[in-house]
Short mmCIF file of C-alpha atoms in Angstrom, two decimals:
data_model
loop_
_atom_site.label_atom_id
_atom_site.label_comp_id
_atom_site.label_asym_id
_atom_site.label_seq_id
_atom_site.Cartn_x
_atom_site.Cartn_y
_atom_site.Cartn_z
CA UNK E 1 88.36 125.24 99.75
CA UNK E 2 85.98 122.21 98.76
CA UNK E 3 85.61 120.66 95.71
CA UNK E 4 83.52 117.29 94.53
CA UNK E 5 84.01 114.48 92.22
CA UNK E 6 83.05 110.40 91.83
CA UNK E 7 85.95 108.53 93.00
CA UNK E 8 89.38 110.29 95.29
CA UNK E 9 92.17 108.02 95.18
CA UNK E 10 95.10 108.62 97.70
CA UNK E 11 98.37 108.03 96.63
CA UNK E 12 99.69 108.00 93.24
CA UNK E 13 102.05 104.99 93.47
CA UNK E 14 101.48 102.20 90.76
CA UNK E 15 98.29 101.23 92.40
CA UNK E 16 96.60 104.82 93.04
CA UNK E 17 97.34 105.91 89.42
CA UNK E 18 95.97 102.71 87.77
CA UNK E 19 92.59 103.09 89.45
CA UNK E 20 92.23 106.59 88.26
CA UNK E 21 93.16 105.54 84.67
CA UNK E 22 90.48 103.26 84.83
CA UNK E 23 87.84 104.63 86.67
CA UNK E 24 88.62 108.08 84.76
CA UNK E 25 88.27 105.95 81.08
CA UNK E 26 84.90 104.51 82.48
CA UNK E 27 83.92 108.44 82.79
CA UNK E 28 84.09 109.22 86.30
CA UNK E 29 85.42 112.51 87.47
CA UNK E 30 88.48 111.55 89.44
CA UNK E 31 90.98 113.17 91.84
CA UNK E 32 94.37 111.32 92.47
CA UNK E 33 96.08 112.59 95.27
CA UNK E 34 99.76 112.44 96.16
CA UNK E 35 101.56 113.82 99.50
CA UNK E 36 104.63 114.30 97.75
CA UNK E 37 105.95 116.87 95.51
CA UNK E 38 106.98 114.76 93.28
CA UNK E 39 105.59 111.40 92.15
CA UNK E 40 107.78 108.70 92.86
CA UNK E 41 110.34 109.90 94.42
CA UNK E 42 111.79 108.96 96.94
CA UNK E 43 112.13 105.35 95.90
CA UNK E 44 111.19 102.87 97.99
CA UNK E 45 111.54 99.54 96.11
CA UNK E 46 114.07 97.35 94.49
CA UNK E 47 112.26 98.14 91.26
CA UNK E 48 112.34 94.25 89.68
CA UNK E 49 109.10 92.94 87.93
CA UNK E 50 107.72 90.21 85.94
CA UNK E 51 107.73 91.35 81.92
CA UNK E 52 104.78 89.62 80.83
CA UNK E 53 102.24 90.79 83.57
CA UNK E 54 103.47 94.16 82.98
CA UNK E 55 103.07 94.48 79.27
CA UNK E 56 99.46 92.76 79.82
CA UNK E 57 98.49 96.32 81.87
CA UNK E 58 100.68 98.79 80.20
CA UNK E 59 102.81 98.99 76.72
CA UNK E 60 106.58 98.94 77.85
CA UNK E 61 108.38 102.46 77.27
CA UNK E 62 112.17 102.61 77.14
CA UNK E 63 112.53 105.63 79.30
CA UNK E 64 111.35 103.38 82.57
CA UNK E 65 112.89 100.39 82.21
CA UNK E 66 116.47 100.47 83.24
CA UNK E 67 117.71 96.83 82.08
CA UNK E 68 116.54 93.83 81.11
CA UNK E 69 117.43 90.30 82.19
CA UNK E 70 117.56 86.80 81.50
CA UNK E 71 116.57 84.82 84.43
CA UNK E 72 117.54 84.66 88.32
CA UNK E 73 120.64 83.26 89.99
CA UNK E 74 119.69 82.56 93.68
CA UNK E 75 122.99 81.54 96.43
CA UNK E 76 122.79 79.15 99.23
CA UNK E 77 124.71 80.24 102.42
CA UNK E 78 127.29 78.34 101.37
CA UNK E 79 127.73 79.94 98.16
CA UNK E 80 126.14 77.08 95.67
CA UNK E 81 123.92 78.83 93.18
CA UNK E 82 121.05 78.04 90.99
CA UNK E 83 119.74 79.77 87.83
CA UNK E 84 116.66 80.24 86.56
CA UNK E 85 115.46 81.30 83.30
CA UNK E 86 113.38 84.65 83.47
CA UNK E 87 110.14 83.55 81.98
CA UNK E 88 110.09 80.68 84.38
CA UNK E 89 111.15 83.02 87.69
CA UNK E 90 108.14 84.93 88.69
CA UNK E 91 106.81 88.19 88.89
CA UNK E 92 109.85 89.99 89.91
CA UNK E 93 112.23 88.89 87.52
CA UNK E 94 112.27 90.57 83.79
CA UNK E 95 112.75 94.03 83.64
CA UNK E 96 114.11 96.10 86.36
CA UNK E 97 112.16 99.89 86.65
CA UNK E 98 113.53 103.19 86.94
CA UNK E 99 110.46 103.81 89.84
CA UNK E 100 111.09 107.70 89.61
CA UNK E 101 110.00 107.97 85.74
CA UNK E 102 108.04 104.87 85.87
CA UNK E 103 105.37 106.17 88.52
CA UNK E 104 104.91 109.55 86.90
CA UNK E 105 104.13 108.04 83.56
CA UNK E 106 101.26 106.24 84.71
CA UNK E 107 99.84 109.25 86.62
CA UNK E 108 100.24 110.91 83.61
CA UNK E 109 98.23 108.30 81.56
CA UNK E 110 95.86 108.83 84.72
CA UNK E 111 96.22 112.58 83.94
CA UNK E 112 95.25 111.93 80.34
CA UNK E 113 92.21 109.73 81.15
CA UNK E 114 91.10 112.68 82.58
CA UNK E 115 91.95 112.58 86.02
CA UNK E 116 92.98 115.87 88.27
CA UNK E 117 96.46 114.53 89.26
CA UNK E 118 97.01 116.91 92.93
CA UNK E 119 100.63 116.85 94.42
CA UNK E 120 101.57 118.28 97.64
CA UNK E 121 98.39 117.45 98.82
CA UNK E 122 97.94 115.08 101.95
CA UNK E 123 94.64 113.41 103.12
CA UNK E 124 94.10 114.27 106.69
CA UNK E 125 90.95 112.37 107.04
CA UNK E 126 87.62 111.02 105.94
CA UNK E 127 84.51 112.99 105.68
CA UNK E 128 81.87 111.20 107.10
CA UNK E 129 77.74 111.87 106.48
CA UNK E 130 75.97 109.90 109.31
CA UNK E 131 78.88 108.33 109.82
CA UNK E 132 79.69 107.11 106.29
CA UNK E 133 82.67 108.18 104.35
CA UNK E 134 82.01 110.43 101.95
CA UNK E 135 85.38 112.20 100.63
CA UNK E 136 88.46 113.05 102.36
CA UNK E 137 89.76 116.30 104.52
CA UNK E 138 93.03 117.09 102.82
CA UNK E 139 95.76 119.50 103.09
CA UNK E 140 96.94 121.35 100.02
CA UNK E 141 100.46 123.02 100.42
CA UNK E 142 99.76 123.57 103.76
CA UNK E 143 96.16 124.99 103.35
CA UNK E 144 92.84 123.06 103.54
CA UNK E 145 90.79 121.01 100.98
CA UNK E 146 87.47 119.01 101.46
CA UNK E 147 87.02 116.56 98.32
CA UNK E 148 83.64 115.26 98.16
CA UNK E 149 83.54 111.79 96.30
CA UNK E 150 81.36 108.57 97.32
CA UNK E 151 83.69 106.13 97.14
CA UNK E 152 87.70 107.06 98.56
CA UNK E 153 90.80 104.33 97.22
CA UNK E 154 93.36 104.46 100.03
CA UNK E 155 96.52 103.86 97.84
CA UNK E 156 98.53 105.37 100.52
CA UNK E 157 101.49 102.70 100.98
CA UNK E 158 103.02 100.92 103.64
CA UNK E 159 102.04 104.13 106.14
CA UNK E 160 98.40 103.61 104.70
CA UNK E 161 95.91 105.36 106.94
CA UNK E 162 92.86 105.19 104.80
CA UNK E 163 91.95 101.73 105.84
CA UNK E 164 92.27 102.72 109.72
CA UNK E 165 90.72 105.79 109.45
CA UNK E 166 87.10 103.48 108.00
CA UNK E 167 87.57 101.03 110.65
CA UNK E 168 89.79 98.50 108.67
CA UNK E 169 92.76 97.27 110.86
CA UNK E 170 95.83 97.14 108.09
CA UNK E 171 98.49 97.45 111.33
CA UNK E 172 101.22 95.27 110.54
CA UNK E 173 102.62 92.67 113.09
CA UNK E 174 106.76 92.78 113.17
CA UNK E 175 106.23 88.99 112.14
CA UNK E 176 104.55 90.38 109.10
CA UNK E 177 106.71 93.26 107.57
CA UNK E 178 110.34 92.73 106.21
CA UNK E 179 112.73 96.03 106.76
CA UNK E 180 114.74 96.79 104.02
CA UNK E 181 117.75 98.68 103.01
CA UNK E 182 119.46 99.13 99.30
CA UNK E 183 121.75 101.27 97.69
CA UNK E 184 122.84 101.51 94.30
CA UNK E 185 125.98 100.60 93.71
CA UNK E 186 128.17 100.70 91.05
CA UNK E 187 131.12 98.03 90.83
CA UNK E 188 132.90 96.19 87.90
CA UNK E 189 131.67 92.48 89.16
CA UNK E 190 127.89 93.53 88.90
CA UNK E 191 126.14 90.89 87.03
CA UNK E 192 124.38 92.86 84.07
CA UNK E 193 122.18 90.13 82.68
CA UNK E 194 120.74 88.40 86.31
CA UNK E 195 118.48 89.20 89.24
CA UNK E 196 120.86 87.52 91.92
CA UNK E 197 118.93 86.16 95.61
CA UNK E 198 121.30 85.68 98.27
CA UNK E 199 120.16 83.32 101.17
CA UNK E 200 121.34 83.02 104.60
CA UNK E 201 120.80 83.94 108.05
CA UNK E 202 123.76 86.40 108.76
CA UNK E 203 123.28 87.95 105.69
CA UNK E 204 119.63 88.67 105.86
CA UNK E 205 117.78 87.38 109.20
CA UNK E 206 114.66 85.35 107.95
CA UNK E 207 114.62 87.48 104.81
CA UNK E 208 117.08 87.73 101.56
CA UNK E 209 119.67 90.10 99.83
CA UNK E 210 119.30 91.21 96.12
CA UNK E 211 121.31 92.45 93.60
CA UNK E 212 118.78 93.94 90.71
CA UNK E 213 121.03 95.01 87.18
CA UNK E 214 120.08 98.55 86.62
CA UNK E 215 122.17 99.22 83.43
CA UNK E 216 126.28 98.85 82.92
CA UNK E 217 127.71 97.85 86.04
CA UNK E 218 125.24 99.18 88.05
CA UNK E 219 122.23 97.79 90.66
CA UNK E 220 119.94 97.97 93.34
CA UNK E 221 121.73 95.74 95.97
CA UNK E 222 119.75 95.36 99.24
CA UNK E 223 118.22 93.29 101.68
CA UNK E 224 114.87 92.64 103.90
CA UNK E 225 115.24 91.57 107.44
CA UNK E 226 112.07 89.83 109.19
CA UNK E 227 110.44 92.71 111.43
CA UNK E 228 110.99 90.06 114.76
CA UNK E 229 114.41 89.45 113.54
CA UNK E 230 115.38 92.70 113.40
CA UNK E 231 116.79 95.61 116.13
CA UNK E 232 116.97 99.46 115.68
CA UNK E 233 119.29 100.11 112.22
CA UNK E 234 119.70 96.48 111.40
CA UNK E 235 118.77 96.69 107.63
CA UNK E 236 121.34 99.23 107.00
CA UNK E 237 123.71 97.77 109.01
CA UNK E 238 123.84 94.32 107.57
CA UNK E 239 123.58 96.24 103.98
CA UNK E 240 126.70 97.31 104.43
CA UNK E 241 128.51 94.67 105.78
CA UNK E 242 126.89 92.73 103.18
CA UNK E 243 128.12 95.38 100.26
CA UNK E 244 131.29 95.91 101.41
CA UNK E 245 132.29 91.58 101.39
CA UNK E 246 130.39 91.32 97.97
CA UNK E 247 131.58 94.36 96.33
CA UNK E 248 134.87 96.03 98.53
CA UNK E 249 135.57 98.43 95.63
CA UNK E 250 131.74 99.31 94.99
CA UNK E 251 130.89 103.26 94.91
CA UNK E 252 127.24 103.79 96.92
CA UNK E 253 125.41 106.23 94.45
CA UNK E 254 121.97 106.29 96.07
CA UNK E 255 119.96 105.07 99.71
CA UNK E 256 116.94 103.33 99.94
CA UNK E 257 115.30 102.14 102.64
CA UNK E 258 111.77 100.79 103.43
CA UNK E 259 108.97 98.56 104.78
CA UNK E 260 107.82 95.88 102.70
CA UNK E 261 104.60 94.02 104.03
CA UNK E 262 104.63 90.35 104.18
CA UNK E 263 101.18 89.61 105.73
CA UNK E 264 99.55 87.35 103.08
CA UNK E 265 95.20 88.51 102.97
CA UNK E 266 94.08 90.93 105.52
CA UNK E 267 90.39 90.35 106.65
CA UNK E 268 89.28 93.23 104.72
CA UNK E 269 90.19 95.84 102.54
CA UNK E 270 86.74 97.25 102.06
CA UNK E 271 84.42 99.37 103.92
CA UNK E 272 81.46 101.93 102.85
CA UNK E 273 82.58 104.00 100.14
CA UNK E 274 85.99 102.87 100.81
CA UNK E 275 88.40 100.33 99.06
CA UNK E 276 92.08 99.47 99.65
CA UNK E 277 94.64 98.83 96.78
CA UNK E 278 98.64 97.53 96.81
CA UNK E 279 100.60 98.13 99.78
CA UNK E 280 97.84 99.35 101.66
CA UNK E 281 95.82 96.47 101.02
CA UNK E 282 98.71 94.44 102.11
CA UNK E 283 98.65 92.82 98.73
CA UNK E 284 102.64 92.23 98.23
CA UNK E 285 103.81 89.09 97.63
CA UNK E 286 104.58 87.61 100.93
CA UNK E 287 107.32 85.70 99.98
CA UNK E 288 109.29 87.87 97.42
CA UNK E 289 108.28 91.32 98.72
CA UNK E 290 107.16 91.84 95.27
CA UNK E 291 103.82 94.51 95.03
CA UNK E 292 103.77 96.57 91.88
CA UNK E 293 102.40 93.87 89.37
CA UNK E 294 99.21 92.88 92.29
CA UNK E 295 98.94 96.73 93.23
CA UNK E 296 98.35 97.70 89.51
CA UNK E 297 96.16 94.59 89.03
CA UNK E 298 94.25 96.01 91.88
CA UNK E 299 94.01 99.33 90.98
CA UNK E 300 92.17 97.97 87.74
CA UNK E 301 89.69 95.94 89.51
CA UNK E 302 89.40 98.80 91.71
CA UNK E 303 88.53 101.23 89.29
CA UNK E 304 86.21 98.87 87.56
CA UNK E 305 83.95 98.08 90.70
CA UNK E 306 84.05 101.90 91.70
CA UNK E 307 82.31 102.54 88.29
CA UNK E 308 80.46 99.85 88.18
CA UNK E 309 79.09 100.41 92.15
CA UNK E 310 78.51 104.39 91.11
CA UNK E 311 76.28 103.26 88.21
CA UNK E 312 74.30 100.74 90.43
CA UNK E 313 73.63 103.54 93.17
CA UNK E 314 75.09 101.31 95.92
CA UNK E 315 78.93 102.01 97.44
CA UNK E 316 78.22 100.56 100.86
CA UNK E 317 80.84 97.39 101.62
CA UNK E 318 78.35 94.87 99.87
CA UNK E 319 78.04 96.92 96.64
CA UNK E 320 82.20 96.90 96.39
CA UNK E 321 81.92 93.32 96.94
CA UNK E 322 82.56 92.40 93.86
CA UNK E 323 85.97 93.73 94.58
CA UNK E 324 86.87 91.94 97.20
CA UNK E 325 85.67 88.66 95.30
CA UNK E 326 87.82 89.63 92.56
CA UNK E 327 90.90 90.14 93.83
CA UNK E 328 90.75 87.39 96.50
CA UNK E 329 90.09 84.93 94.04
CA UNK E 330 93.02 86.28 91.75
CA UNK E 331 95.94 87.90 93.81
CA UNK E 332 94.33 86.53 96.98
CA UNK E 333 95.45 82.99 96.68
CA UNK E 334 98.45 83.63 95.56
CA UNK E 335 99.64 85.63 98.82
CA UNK E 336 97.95 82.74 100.67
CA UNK E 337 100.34 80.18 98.80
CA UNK E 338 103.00 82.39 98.94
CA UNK E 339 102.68 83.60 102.90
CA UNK E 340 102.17 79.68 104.06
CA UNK E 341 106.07 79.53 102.21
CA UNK E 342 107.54 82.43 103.63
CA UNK E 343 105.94 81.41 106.78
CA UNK E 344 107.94 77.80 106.27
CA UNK E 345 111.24 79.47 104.98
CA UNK E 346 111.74 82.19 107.63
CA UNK E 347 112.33 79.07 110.35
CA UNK E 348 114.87 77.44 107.28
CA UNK E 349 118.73 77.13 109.14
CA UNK E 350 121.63 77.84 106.60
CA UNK E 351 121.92 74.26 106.79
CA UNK E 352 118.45 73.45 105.53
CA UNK E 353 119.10 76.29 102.88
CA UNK E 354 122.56 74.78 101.74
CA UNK E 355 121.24 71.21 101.46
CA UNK E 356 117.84 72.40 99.30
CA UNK E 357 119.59 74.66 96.84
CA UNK E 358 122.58 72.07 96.83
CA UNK E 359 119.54 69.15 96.37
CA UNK E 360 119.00 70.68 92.62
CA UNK E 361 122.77 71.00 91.60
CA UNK E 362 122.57 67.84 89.61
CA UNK E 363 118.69 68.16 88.18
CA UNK E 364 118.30 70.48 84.86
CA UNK E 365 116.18 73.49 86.46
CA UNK E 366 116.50 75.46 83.52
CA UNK E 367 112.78 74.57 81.92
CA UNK E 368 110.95 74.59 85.53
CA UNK E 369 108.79 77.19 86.86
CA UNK E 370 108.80 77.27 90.54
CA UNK E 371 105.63 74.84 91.15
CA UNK E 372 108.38 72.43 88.98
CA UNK E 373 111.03 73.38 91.37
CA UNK E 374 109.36 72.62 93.88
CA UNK E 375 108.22 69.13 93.01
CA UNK E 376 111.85 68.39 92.62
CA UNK E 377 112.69 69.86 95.78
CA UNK E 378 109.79 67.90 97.11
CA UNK E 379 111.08 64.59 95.90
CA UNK E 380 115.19 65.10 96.58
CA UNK E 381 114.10 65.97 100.70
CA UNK E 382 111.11 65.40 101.45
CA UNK E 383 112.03 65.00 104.97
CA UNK E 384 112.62 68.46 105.00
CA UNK E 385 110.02 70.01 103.38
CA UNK E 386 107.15 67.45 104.96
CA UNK E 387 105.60 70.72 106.02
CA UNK E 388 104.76 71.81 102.55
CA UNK E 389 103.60 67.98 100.95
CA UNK E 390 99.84 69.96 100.51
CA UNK E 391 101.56 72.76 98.43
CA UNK E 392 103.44 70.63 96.06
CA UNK E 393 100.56 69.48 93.64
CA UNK S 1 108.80 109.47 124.93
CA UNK S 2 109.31 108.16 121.63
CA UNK S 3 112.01 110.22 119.75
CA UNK S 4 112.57 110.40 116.23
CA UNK S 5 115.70 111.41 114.80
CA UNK S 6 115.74 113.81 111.82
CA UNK S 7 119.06 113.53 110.70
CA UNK S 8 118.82 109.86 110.55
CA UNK S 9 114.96 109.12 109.91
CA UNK S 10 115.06 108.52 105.81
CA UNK S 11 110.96 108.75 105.58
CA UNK S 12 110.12 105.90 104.29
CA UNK S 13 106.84 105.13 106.79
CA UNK S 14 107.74 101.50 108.01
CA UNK S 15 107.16 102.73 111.17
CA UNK S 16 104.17 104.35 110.46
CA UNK S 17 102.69 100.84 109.30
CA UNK S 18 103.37 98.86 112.21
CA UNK S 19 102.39 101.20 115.15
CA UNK S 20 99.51 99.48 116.84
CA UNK S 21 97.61 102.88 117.55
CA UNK S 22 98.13 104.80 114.73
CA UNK S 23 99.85 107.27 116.37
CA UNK S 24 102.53 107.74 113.63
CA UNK S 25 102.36 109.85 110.16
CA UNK S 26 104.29 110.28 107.52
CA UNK S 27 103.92 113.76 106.85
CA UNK S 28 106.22 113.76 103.08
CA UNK S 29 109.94 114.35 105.26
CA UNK S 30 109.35 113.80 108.23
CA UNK S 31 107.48 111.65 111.26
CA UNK S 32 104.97 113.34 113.65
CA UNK S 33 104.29 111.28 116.62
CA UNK S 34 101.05 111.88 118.27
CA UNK S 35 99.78 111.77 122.17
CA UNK S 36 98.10 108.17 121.33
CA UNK S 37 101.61 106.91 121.29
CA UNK S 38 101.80 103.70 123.99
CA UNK S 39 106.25 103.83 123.71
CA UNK S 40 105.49 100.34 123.13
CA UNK S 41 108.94 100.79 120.77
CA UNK S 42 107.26 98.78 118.11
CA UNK S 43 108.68 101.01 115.85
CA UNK S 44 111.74 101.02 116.64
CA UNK S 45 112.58 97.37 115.65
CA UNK S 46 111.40 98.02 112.40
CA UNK S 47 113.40 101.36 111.64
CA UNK S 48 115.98 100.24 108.75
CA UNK S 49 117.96 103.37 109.98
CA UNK S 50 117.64 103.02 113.61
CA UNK S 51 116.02 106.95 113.74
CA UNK S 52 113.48 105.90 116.33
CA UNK S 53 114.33 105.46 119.81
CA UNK S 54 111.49 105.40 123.14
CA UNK S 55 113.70 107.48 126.10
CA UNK S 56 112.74 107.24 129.58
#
């Protein structure tokens, strides 16, 4: 079977279904594609993300958020904690998603832009014309599809194989990709109105634990280990050594376990008639693991250019340009910022962790954003963070 | 070889997006390895489960 449309966009995570919406409201005939049989599920994220940013792309709905909260509590090593008000904390503090309803809503907006929303259906390949993509080889419930479209989005994940498959290299060094593990647990000490970061090196090698509120007594707990720091089974194992000294009595309702990229800007996430959005592009937050907010911001742009490119006749790599231009200069530098950081903290002993968050015990953190934090960090041990003086502006 | 194991193996494609040569897929529930694999075990570091294991 063989069908043709403007713009195929594989995988209908937060950043797939956002660049339909858009480039299906612009008019073009779009086909969103998801492997899965259902959208969203399984889970594979601690589900946490910044309020404001959100309601700037999409209106809020009750059904997909699961709590609210009212800042972040992060804890040295050594057990000293610091709290941070949640307009001040970033773009994974605010409301905390319920992923499975979440992600099928906004394919469904997609849907209602007009978009042909296909589950169950896998892209095996690109279709190439002289050598230029033009569509993707797919695989429907295990029979054969050909989409025909100038211009393919790989939205396809952490396991993206759009990118490769048009010559992009999006392989992930161990140095750049956190492995996580997280369950949802339920347990009577669960902090219903904080995001809690736990710090340390025998808790989380070079990466952190969570503990995300996702309604009475209830949360994503998990951790990331760095991919170099890590051996076969070691995000599930410190998980639950990690669950079982923080909450002993805690009941394990649900598994969740993933790869979250950490690679600040790839070289490229464009080729002809291709163009790469969210975890695929490597655009999570380097430093937080966070990706929904930059994969939906993405998927806008994304749509945008595709239109735009379509109208103008030209969907070789310099007429998506404007892409790449736009999201570097946006998203971009923040991953930059935030990867020379994470860079910086995944060498940080639980010593050096224990004096910084112990450094701010007597300052009033509750006004500062993190650029404020960090001044204040700056100035209590500067010794310590001498590494980072070009940062703190 | 590279072996994965089902029973363990929670499909979430971490695997998939470190292998040098693209010789991994996440096919929905479940990981097909294919000839280009180099058993540089890669993979296996990264496996939150531990489901991936290269076997002499």
């Amino acid at each position: 079977m063989s069908m043709k449309c403007d713009l195929v966009v594989v995988g209908a995570g937060p950043g797939g279904s956002m660049t339909a919406k858009t480039a299906a409201q612009a008019g073009l005939k779009v086909v969103l594609l998801e492997k899965r049989q259902e959208i969203g599920d399984p889970v594979r994220c601690a589900e946490g993300v910044g309020k404001r940013a959100l309601c700037e792309m999409v209106k809020p709905e009750p059904e997909w958020i699961a709590a609210e909260v009212k800042g972040a509590k992060i804890y040295a090593p050594d057990g000293t904690s610091i709290v941070m008000s949640e307009d001040k904390s970033g773009s994974e503090v605010g409301y905390v998603l319920e992923r499975k309803v979440f992600d099928r809503a906004l394919a469904m907006q997609a849907a209602e832009a007009g978009a042909k929303v296909m589950v169950k259906t896998r892209a095996l390949g690109l279709l190439k014309k002289d050598g230029v993509p033009c569509g993707v080889s797919a695989m429907r419930v295990g029979e054969p599809l050909q989409i025909e479209a100038p211009i393919v989005i790989g939205a396809d994940g952490v396991e993206s194989k759009v990118g490769r498959w048009a010559g992009i290299d999006t392989a992930l060094k161990l140095k750049d990709m956190e492995t996580c593990a997280q369950f949802l647990v339920q347990d009577n000490t669960i902090d219903d109105e904080y995001t809690e970061f736990f710090l340390g090196n025998s808790i989380a090698p070079a990466g952190y634990a969570w503990a995300f509120p996702k309604g009475e007594k209830l949360a994503n707990v998990g951790l990331g280990v760095l991919g170099t720091r890590s051996k076969p089974g070691e995000a599930t194992r410190l998980l639950k050594d990690f669950v079982k000294a923080r909450y002993p009595n805690g009941k394990v309702l649900e598994m969740v376990v993933g790869g979250d990229p950490c690679a600040g800007q790839i070289e490229s996430t464009t080729s002809d008639g291709v163009m790469l959005v969210g975890d695929a592009a490597r655009q999570t937050d380097p430093l937080t693991g966070g990706g929904i907010l930059s994969a939906m911001q993405a998927g806008i742009m994304a749509g945008e250019v595709a239109s735009k490119a379509l109208t103008a006749g030209d969907v070789s790599k310099a007429g998506l340009k404007e892409y790449e231009d736009r999201w570097r200069e946006d998203i971009g530098k923040h991953l930059t910022r935030s990867y020379e950081f994470k860079e910086f903290f995944v060498k940080m002993t639980d010593d050096d962790l224990n004096q910084l968050l112990g450094s701010l015990k007597k300052e009033d953190i509750s006004k500062m954003d993190l650029r404020g934090m960090l001044r204040v960090l700056f100035r209590l041990n500067p010794k310590l963070l001498w590494e980072l003086r070009h940062l703190v502006v | 070889m590279l072996t994965v194991n089902r029973y363990k193996c929670c499909y979430c494609g971490a695997c998939v997006g470190v292998c040098p040569t693209c010789a991994l897929e996440l096919v929905e529930t479940f990981i097909e390895v294919s000839p280009d694999c180099k058993e540089c075990g890669i993979c296996t570091k990264i496996c939150p489960v531990g489901a991936l294991e290269v076997k002499a």
